[in-house]
PDB file of C-alpha atoms in Angstrom:
ATOM      1  CA  VAL A  22       6.116 -84.755 -17.392  1.00 64.00           C
ATOM      2  CA  GLN A  23       4.280 -83.086 -20.243  1.00 68.00           C
ATOM      3  CA  VAL A  24       1.348 -82.343 -17.968  1.00 65.00           C
ATOM      4  CA  ARG A  25       3.664 -80.739 -15.440  1.00 69.00           C
ATOM      5  CA  ARG A  26       5.165 -78.547 -18.130  1.00 72.00           C
ATOM      6  CA  GLN A  27       1.737 -77.473 -19.271  1.00 69.00           C
ATOM      7  CA  VAL A  28       0.761 -76.670 -15.694  1.00 67.00           C
ATOM      8  CA  SER A  29       3.983 -74.712 -15.191  1.00 74.00           C
ATOM      9  CA  ARG A  30       3.408 -72.725 -18.394  1.00 74.00           C
ATOM     10  CA  ALA A  31      -0.170 -72.031 -17.358  1.00 72.00           C
ATOM     11  CA  GLU A  32       0.942 -70.862 -13.917  1.00 74.00           C
ATOM     12  CA  ALA A  33       3.625 -68.625 -15.440  1.00 77.00           C
ATOM     13  CA  SER A  34       1.130 -67.179 -17.902  1.00 76.00           C
ATOM     14  CA  ALA A  35      -1.370 -66.566 -15.113  1.00 75.00           C
ATOM     15  CA  ALA A  36       1.294 -64.877 -12.989  1.00 79.00           C
ATOM     16  CA  THR A  37       2.283 -62.645 -15.906  1.00 83.00           C
ATOM     17  CA  GLU A  38      -1.332 -61.703 -16.562  1.00 80.00           C
ATOM     18  CA  THR A  39      -1.860 -60.997 -12.856  1.00 82.00           C
ATOM     19  CA  ARG A  40       1.154 -58.659 -12.784  1.00 83.00           C
ATOM     20  CA  ARG A  41      -0.092 -56.899 -15.915  1.00 82.00           C
ATOM     21  CA  LEU A  42      -3.556 -56.417 -14.437  1.00 79.00           C
ATOM     22  CA  ARG A  43      -2.104 -55.146 -11.161  1.00 83.00           C
ATOM     23  CA  GLN A  44       0.030 -52.639 -13.049  1.00 86.00           C
ATOM     24  CA  ARG A  45      -2.978 -51.440 -15.034  1.00 82.00           C
ATOM     25  CA  LEU A  46      -4.928 -51.086 -11.796  1.00 80.00           C
ATOM     26  CA  ALA A  47      -2.094 -49.107 -10.206  1.00 83.00           C
ATOM     27  CA  ASP A  48      -1.881 -46.850 -13.282  1.00 84.00           C
ATOM     28  CA  ALA A  49      -5.636 -46.272 -13.145  1.00 82.00           C
ATOM     29  CA  GLU A  50      -5.468 -45.412  -9.437  1.00 83.00           C
ATOM     30  CA  ASP A  51      -2.625 -42.960 -10.123  1.00 85.00           C
ATOM     31  CA  ALA A  52      -4.654 -41.326 -12.893  1.00 83.00           C
ATOM     32  CA  VAL A  53      -7.684 -40.979 -10.622  1.00 82.00           C
ATOM     33  CA  GLU A  54      -5.584 -39.443  -7.847  1.00 83.00           C
ATOM     34  CA  ALA A  55      -3.953 -37.000 -10.290  1.00 82.00           C
ATOM     35  CA  ALA A  56      -7.386 -35.958 -11.537  1.00 79.00           C
ATOM     36  CA  ARG A  57      -8.544 -35.436  -7.965  1.00 80.00           C
ATOM     37  CA  ARG A  58      -5.497 -33.294  -7.173  1.00 80.00           C
ATOM     38  CA  THR A  59      -6.055 -31.182 -10.284  1.00 77.00           C
ATOM     39  CA  GLY A  60      -9.708 -30.759  -9.366  1.00 72.00           C
ATOM     40  CA  ARG A  61      -8.859 -29.751  -5.801  1.00 73.00           C
ATOM     41  CA  GLU A  62      -6.295 -27.190  -7.000  1.00 73.00           C
ATOM     42  CA  ALA A  63      -8.736 -25.700  -9.502  1.00 68.00           C
ATOM     43  CA  ARG A  64     -11.476 -25.616  -6.865  1.00 69.00           C
ATOM     44  CA  SER A  65      -9.108 -23.948  -4.400  1.00 75.00           C
ATOM     45  CA  SER A  66      -8.289 -21.205  -6.918  1.00 75.00           C
ATOM     46  CA  ASP A  67     -11.967 -20.692  -7.747  1.00 77.00           C
ATOM     47  CA  ASP A  68     -12.855 -20.613  -4.049  1.00 78.00           C
ATOM     48  CA  ALA A  69     -10.220 -17.944  -3.401  1.00 77.00           C
ATOM     49  CA  ARG A  70     -11.569 -15.744  -6.193  1.00 77.00           C
ATOM     50  CA  LEU A  71     -15.140 -16.259  -5.002  1.00 76.00           C
ATOM     51  CA  TRP A  72     -14.222 -15.457  -1.403  1.00 73.00           C
ATOM     52  CA  LEU A  73     -12.555 -12.206  -2.469  1.00 76.00           C
ATOM     53  CA  LEU A  74     -15.593 -11.216  -4.508  1.00 72.00           C
ATOM     54  CA  VAL A  75     -18.083 -12.019  -1.741  1.00 67.00           C
ATOM     55  CA  GLU A  76     -16.011 -10.204   0.890  1.00 70.00           C
ATOM     56  CA  THR A  77     -15.635  -7.214  -1.417  1.00 68.00           C
ATOM     57  CA  LEU A  78     -19.360  -7.008  -2.085  1.00 66.00           C
ATOM     58  CA  ALA A  79     -20.236  -7.447   1.579  1.00 63.00           C
ATOM     59  CA  GLY A  80     -17.811  -4.760   2.683  1.00 64.00           C
ATOM     60  CA  ALA A  81     -18.927  -2.433  -0.074  1.00 62.00           C
ATOM     61  CA  ALA A  82     -22.588  -2.828   0.835  1.00 59.00           C
ATOM     62  CA  GLN A  83     -21.910  -2.029   4.490  1.00 55.00           C
ATOM     63  CA  GLY A  84     -19.360   0.753   4.246  1.00 60.00           C
ATOM     64  CA  LEU A  85     -19.156   2.252   0.779  1.00 56.00           C
ATOM     65  CA  ARG A  86     -21.611   5.097   1.392  1.00 53.00           C
ATOM     66  CA  ARG A  87     -19.842   6.111   4.613  1.00 55.00           C
ATOM     67  CA  GLU A  88     -16.339   5.731   3.208  1.00 58.00           C
ATOM     68  CA  LEU A  89     -17.061   7.800   0.097  1.00 57.00           C
ATOM     69  CA  ALA A  90     -19.127  10.358   2.032  1.00 53.00           C
ATOM     70  CA  LEU A  91     -21.924  10.093  -0.520  1.00 53.00           C
ATOM     71  CA  ALA A  92     -24.828  12.468  -0.018  1.00 50.00           C
ATOM     72  CA  PRO A  93     -28.334  11.767  -1.343  1.00 50.00           C
ATOM     73  CA  PRO A  94     -28.475  12.954  -4.970  1.00 52.00           C
ATOM     74  CA  GLU A  95     -30.371  16.133  -5.769  1.00 53.00           C
ATOM     75  CA  GLN A  96     -31.421  14.730  -9.121  1.00 50.00           C
ATOM     76  CA  ARG A  97     -32.573  11.187  -9.888  1.00 41.00           C
ATOM     77  CA  PRO A  98     -32.373   9.477 -13.290  1.00 41.00           C
ATOM     78  CA  GLY A  99     -36.139   9.766 -13.615  1.00 37.00           C
ATOM     79  CA  ASP A 100     -35.898  13.534 -13.172  1.00 38.00           C
ATOM     80  CA  ALA A 101     -33.722  13.807 -16.264  1.00 42.00           C
ATOM     81  CA  VAL A 102     -36.165  11.750 -18.313  1.00 39.00           C
ATOM     82  CA  ALA A 103     -39.053  13.924 -17.112  1.00 41.00           C
ATOM     83  CA  GLY A 104     -37.211  17.098 -18.002  1.00 43.00           C
ATOM     84  CA  THR A 105     -36.846  18.363 -14.432  1.00 39.00           C
ATOM     85  CA  PRO A 106     -34.516  21.391 -14.324  1.00 38.00           C
ATOM     86  CA  GLU A 107     -31.126  20.774 -12.745  1.00 40.00           C
ATOM     87  CA  GLN A 108     -30.652  22.008  -9.193  1.00 41.00           C
ATOM     88  CA  GLY A 109     -27.313  23.611  -8.415  1.00 39.00           C
ATOM     89  CA  SER A 110     -24.152  23.268 -10.491  1.00 35.00           C
ATOM     90  CA  PRO A 111     -22.570  19.942 -11.370  1.00 36.00           C
ATOM     91  CA  GLN A 112     -19.322  18.963  -9.675  1.00 36.00           C
ATOM     92  CA  PRO A 113     -16.330  18.209 -11.894  1.00 37.00           C
ATOM     93  CA  ALA A 114     -15.349  14.554 -12.161  1.00 40.00           C
ATOM     94  CA  ALA A 115     -12.318  13.524 -10.123  1.00 47.00           C
ATOM     95  CA  ARG A 116      -9.110  13.313 -12.160  1.00 55.00           C
ATOM     96  CA  GLY A 117      -6.600  10.503 -11.969  1.00 62.00           C
ATOM     97  CA  ASP A 118      -3.995  12.859 -10.497  1.00 70.00           C
ATOM     98  CA  ASP A 119      -6.343  13.975  -7.717  1.00 76.00           C
ATOM     99  CA  PRO A 120      -4.953  12.712  -4.365  1.00 71.00           C
ATOM    100  CA  GLU A 121      -8.458  12.806  -2.884  1.00 85.00           C
ATOM    101  CA  LEU A 122      -9.563  10.249  -5.480  1.00 89.00           C
ATOM    102  CA  LEU A 123      -6.774   7.919  -4.364  1.00 92.00           C
ATOM    103  CA  ASP A 124      -7.763   8.388  -0.718  1.00 92.00           C
ATOM    104  CA  ARG A 125     -11.347   7.405  -1.524  1.00 92.00           C
ATOM    105  CA  LEU A 126     -10.225   4.373  -3.484  1.00 93.00           C
ATOM    106  CA  LEU A 127      -7.915   3.248  -0.683  1.00 94.00           C
ATOM    107  CA  ALA A 128     -10.929   3.270   1.636  1.00 92.00           C
ATOM    108  CA  LEU A 129     -12.738   0.676  -0.478  1.00 92.00           C
ATOM    109  CA  PRO A 130     -12.945  -2.785   1.133  1.00 90.00           C
ATOM    110  CA  LEU A 131     -10.270  -5.289   0.066  1.00 90.00           C
ATOM    111  CA  VAL A 132      -8.846  -2.905  -2.517  1.00 94.00           C
ATOM    112  CA  HIS A 133      -5.865  -4.154  -4.547  1.00 95.00           C
ATOM    113  CA  VAL A 134      -3.372  -1.456  -5.573  1.00 96.00           C
ATOM    114  CA  VAL A 135      -1.113  -2.381  -8.512  1.00 96.00           C
ATOM    115  CA  VAL A 136       1.793   0.022  -9.064  1.00 97.00           C
ATOM    116  CA  ASP A 137       3.764   0.553 -12.279  1.00 96.00           C
ATOM    117  CA  GLY A 138       7.063   0.787 -10.401  1.00 95.00           C
ATOM    118  CA  TYR A 139       9.478   2.685 -12.627  1.00 95.00           C
ATOM    119  CA  ASN A 140       6.697   4.856 -14.020  1.00 96.00           C
ATOM    120  CA  VAL A 141       6.180   6.157 -10.481  1.00 97.00           C
ATOM    121  CA  THR A 142       9.823   6.395  -9.412  1.00 96.00           C
ATOM    122  CA  LYS A 143      10.950   8.200 -12.556  1.00 94.00           C
ATOM    123  CA  SER A 144       8.084  10.648 -12.097  1.00 94.00           C
ATOM    124  CA  GLY A 145       9.090  11.389  -8.516  1.00 94.00           C
ATOM    125  CA  TYR A 146      12.798  10.777  -8.009  1.00 93.00           C
ATOM    126  CA  GLY A 147      14.290   9.854 -11.341  1.00 90.00           C
ATOM    127  CA  GLU A 148      17.579  11.496 -10.398  1.00 94.00           C
ATOM    128  CA  LEU A 149      18.342   8.668  -7.960  1.00 94.00           C
ATOM    129  CA  PRO A 150      20.043   5.399  -8.954  1.00 93.00           C
ATOM    130  CA  LEU A 151      17.543   2.663  -9.803  1.00 92.00           C
ATOM    131  CA  GLN A 152      18.263   0.692  -6.640  1.00 91.00           C
ATOM    132  CA  MET A 153      17.494   3.727  -4.486  1.00 93.00           C
ATOM    133  CA  GLN A 154      14.385   4.488  -6.555  1.00 95.00           C
ATOM    134  CA  ARG A 155      13.064   0.995  -5.922  1.00 94.00           C
ATOM    135  CA  GLY A 156      13.920   1.068  -2.237  1.00 94.00           C
ATOM    136  CA  ARG A 157      12.272   4.427  -1.663  1.00 96.00           C
ATOM    137  CA  LEU A 158       9.061   3.446  -3.442  1.00 97.00           C
ATOM    138  CA  VAL A 159       8.754   0.001  -1.842  1.00 96.00           C
ATOM    139  CA  THR A 160       9.372   1.434   1.625  1.00 96.00           C
ATOM    140  CA  GLY A 161       6.649   4.026   1.072  1.00 97.00           C
ATOM    141  CA  LEU A 162       4.264   1.361  -0.186  1.00 97.00           C
ATOM    142  CA  GLY A 163       4.922  -0.640   2.972  1.00 97.00           C
ATOM    143  CA  VAL A 164       3.783   2.312   5.067  1.00 96.00           C
ATOM    144  CA  LEU A 165       0.728   2.752   2.843  1.00 96.00           C
ATOM    145  CA  ALA A 166      -0.211  -0.927   3.175  1.00 96.00           C
ATOM    146  CA  ALA A 167       0.132  -0.762   6.954  1.00 96.00           C
ATOM    147  CA  GLN A 168      -2.027   2.366   7.168  1.00 95.00           C
ATOM    148  CA  THR A 169      -4.820   1.249   4.840  1.00 95.00           C
ATOM    149  CA  GLY A 170      -4.789  -2.557   4.905  1.00 94.00           C
ATOM    150  CA  ALA A 171      -4.765  -2.578   1.095  1.00 95.00           C
ATOM    151  CA  GLU A 172      -3.176  -5.384  -0.894  1.00 95.00           C
ATOM    152  CA  VAL A 173      -0.275  -3.748  -2.740  1.00 96.00           C
ATOM    153  CA  THR A 174       1.614  -5.115  -5.747  1.00 95.00           C
ATOM    154  CA  CYS A 175       4.540  -3.222  -7.277  1.00 96.00           C
ATOM    155  CA  VAL A 176       5.767  -4.329 -10.715  1.00 94.00           C
ATOM    156  CA  PHE A 177       9.112  -3.314 -12.217  1.00 94.00           C
ATOM    157  CA  ASP A 178      10.461  -4.005 -15.689  1.00 91.00           C
ATOM    158  CA  GLY A 179      12.656  -7.102 -15.513  1.00 83.00           C
ATOM    159  CA  ALA A 180      15.412  -5.639 -17.704  1.00 74.00           C
ATOM    160  CA  GLU A 181      16.700  -3.812 -14.610  1.00 70.00           C
ATOM    161  CA  ARG A 182      16.246  -6.740 -12.209  1.00 76.00           C
ATOM    162  CA  PRO A 183      18.949  -6.740  -9.512  1.00 74.00           C
ATOM    163  CA  PRO A 184      20.790  -9.984  -8.645  1.00 73.00           C
ATOM    164  CA  LEU A 185      19.583  -9.750  -5.040  1.00 73.00           C
ATOM    165  CA  MET A 186      16.447  -8.123  -3.703  1.00 75.00           C
ATOM    166  CA  PRO A 187      15.893  -7.117  -0.068  1.00 79.00           C
ATOM    167  CA  ALA A 188      12.862  -8.510   1.706  1.00 86.00           C
ATOM    168  CA  SER A 189       9.641  -6.672   0.875  1.00 89.00           C
ATOM    169  CA  PRO A 190       7.657  -4.890   3.610  1.00 92.00           C
ATOM    170  CA  ARG A 191       4.667  -6.708   5.024  1.00 92.00           C
ATOM    171  CA  GLY A 192       1.654  -6.399   2.741  1.00 92.00           C
ATOM    172  CA  VAL A 193       3.668  -5.471  -0.359  1.00 95.00           C
ATOM    173  CA  ARG A 194       4.323  -7.842  -3.265  1.00 94.00           C
ATOM    174  CA  VAL A 195       7.300  -6.845  -5.445  1.00 94.00           C
ATOM    175  CA  LEU A 196       7.637  -8.425  -8.890  1.00 92.00           C
ATOM    176  CA  PHE A 197       9.847  -8.048 -11.951  1.00 93.00           C
ATOM    177  CA  SER A 198       8.552  -8.846 -15.415  1.00 91.00           C
ATOM    178  CA  ALA A 199       9.944 -11.982 -17.053  1.00 88.00           C
ATOM    179  CA  SER A 200      12.191 -11.937 -20.094  1.00 84.00           C
ATOM    180  CA  GLY A 201      10.284 -10.749 -23.140  1.00 86.00           C
ATOM    181  CA  GLN A 202       7.600  -9.084 -21.019  1.00 89.00           C
ATOM    182  CA  THR A 203       7.119  -5.565 -19.724  1.00 91.00           C
ATOM    183  CA  ALA A 204       5.718  -4.382 -16.422  1.00 92.00           C
ATOM    184  CA  ASP A 205       2.635  -3.288 -18.383  1.00 92.00           C
ATOM    185  CA  ASP A 206       2.020  -6.897 -19.462  1.00 92.00           C
ATOM    186  CA  VAL A 207       2.216  -8.132 -15.861  1.00 92.00           C
ATOM    187  CA  ILE A 208      -0.112  -5.368 -14.655  1.00 94.00           C
ATOM    188  CA  ARG A 209      -2.734  -6.359 -17.236  1.00 92.00           C
ATOM    189  CA  ARG A 210      -2.491  -9.979 -16.061  1.00 92.00           C
ATOM    190  CA  PHE A 211      -3.118  -8.920 -12.461  1.00 92.00           C
ATOM    191  CA  VAL A 212      -6.178  -6.913 -13.469  1.00 92.00           C
ATOM    192  CA  ALA A 213      -7.536  -9.810 -15.539  1.00 90.00           C
ATOM    193  CA  ALA A 214      -6.991 -12.277 -12.672  1.00 89.00           C
ATOM    194  CA  GLU A 215      -9.200 -10.403 -10.217  1.00 89.00           C
ATOM    195  CA  PRO A 216     -12.917 -11.238  -9.999  1.00 87.00           C
ATOM    196  CA  ARG A 217     -15.350  -8.719 -11.404  1.00 84.00           C
ATOM    197  CA  GLY A 218     -16.520  -6.484  -8.600  1.00 84.00           C
ATOM    198  CA  ARG A 219     -13.287  -6.310  -6.620  1.00 88.00           C
ATOM    199  CA  ALA A 220     -11.778  -2.819  -6.504  1.00 92.00           C
ATOM    200  CA  VAL A 221      -8.447  -2.776  -8.377  1.00 94.00           C
ATOM    201  CA  VAL A 222      -6.469   0.468  -8.579  1.00 95.00           C
ATOM    202  CA  VAL A 223      -3.627   0.737 -11.099  1.00 96.00           C
ATOM    203  CA  VAL A 224      -1.121   3.527 -10.520  1.00 96.00           C
ATOM    204  CA  SER A 225       0.545   4.582 -13.773  1.00 95.00           C
ATOM    205  CA  SER A 226       0.824   7.713 -15.873  1.00 94.00           C
ATOM    206  CA  ASP A 227       1.220   5.615 -19.016  1.00 92.00           C
ATOM    207  CA  ARG A 228      -1.826   6.528 -21.106  1.00 90.00           C
ATOM    208  CA  GLU A 229      -1.947   3.169 -22.899  1.00 90.00           C
ATOM    209  CA  VAL A 230      -1.886   1.268 -19.600  1.00 90.00           C
ATOM    210  CA  ALA A 231      -4.511   3.538 -18.042  1.00 89.00           C
ATOM    211  CA  ASP A 232      -6.903   3.238 -20.991  1.00 88.00           C
ATOM    212  CA  GLY A 233      -6.523  -0.534 -21.150  1.00 88.00           C
ATOM    213  CA  ILE A 234      -7.146  -1.248 -17.480  1.00 89.00           C
ATOM    214  CA  ARG A 235     -10.154   1.083 -17.346  1.00 88.00           C
ATOM    215  CA  ARG A 236     -11.744  -0.964 -20.109  1.00 88.00           C
ATOM    216  CA  SER A 237     -11.190  -4.008 -17.872  1.00 87.00           C
ATOM    217  CA  GLY A 238     -13.054  -2.380 -14.989  1.00 88.00           C
ATOM    218  CA  ALA A 239     -10.100  -1.204 -12.884  1.00 92.00           C
ATOM    219  CA  TYR A 240      -9.515   2.317 -11.564  1.00 93.00           C
ATOM    220  CA  SER A 241      -6.666   4.374 -13.009  1.00 93.00           C
ATOM    221  CA  VAL A 242      -4.643   6.764 -10.857  1.00 94.00           C
ATOM    222  CA  ALA A 243      -1.716   8.891 -12.041  1.00 95.00           C
ATOM    223  CA  ALA A 244       1.750   8.443 -10.559  1.00 95.00           C
ATOM    224  CA  VAL A 245       1.748  11.962  -9.103  1.00 95.00           C
ATOM    225  CA  ALA A 246      -1.300  11.166  -6.948  1.00 95.00           C
ATOM    226  CA  LEU A 247       0.512   8.249  -5.316  1.00 96.00           C
ATOM    227  CA  LEU A 248       3.663  10.316  -4.840  1.00 96.00           C
ATOM    228  CA  ARG A 249       1.655  13.013  -3.057  1.00 94.00           C
ATOM    229  CA  ARG A 250      -0.039  10.390  -0.893  1.00 94.00           C
ATOM    230  CA  LEU A 251       3.294   8.817   0.045  1.00 94.00           C
ATOM    231  CA  GLY A 252       4.605  12.273   0.873  1.00 90.00           C
ATOM    232  CA  ARG A 253       1.906  12.572   3.554  1.00 85.00           C
ATOM    233  CA  SER A 254       2.618   9.141   5.086  1.00 69.00           C
TER     234      SER A 254
END
């Protein structure tokens, strides 16, 4: 009888240990699978950024000279070092409110246009109610996206977020800043998220926004330039 009890206790102990080991094995398998999923998600995000950069560079190399109508320069950097006299008169640099600058930027391959929503609407049709301002701008951006193939993101300050938003036009992403954030904060995040080398155009007449995004490598265009471009669409 005592032997049987000892055998029973040993079997019970072995069964308990087996269950514990199986649970540890299952936990380890779950941890490995979670790590794999995290790795795949991170790789997918990195791959997307790399694809955008490669496509941007490839398109730029093939079409940038034609799209910007660049002529061979009359003066090379070495000429300036050698003291060669300038030929002709220099052309003024394009301003951010120049609609021709925006047209050239929209011709860049895989360009991403990020719009400071209320900064544009209040510059162009601030007399309208906010809902109509948003609708008019987003509709115009939909036409622009269809004409140029650009990726377009329009960011509004979330303090004026409506309870319901109509569907956005194809090719246009409409966002409202979260509580405690401004549209400027969201715009800076978009610029920072893009890979170096991709053309990003930020439309805003806010001097602080414009200066900040230029330091990050993005192009700055004034609200009036976009309004003039939408007026031609």
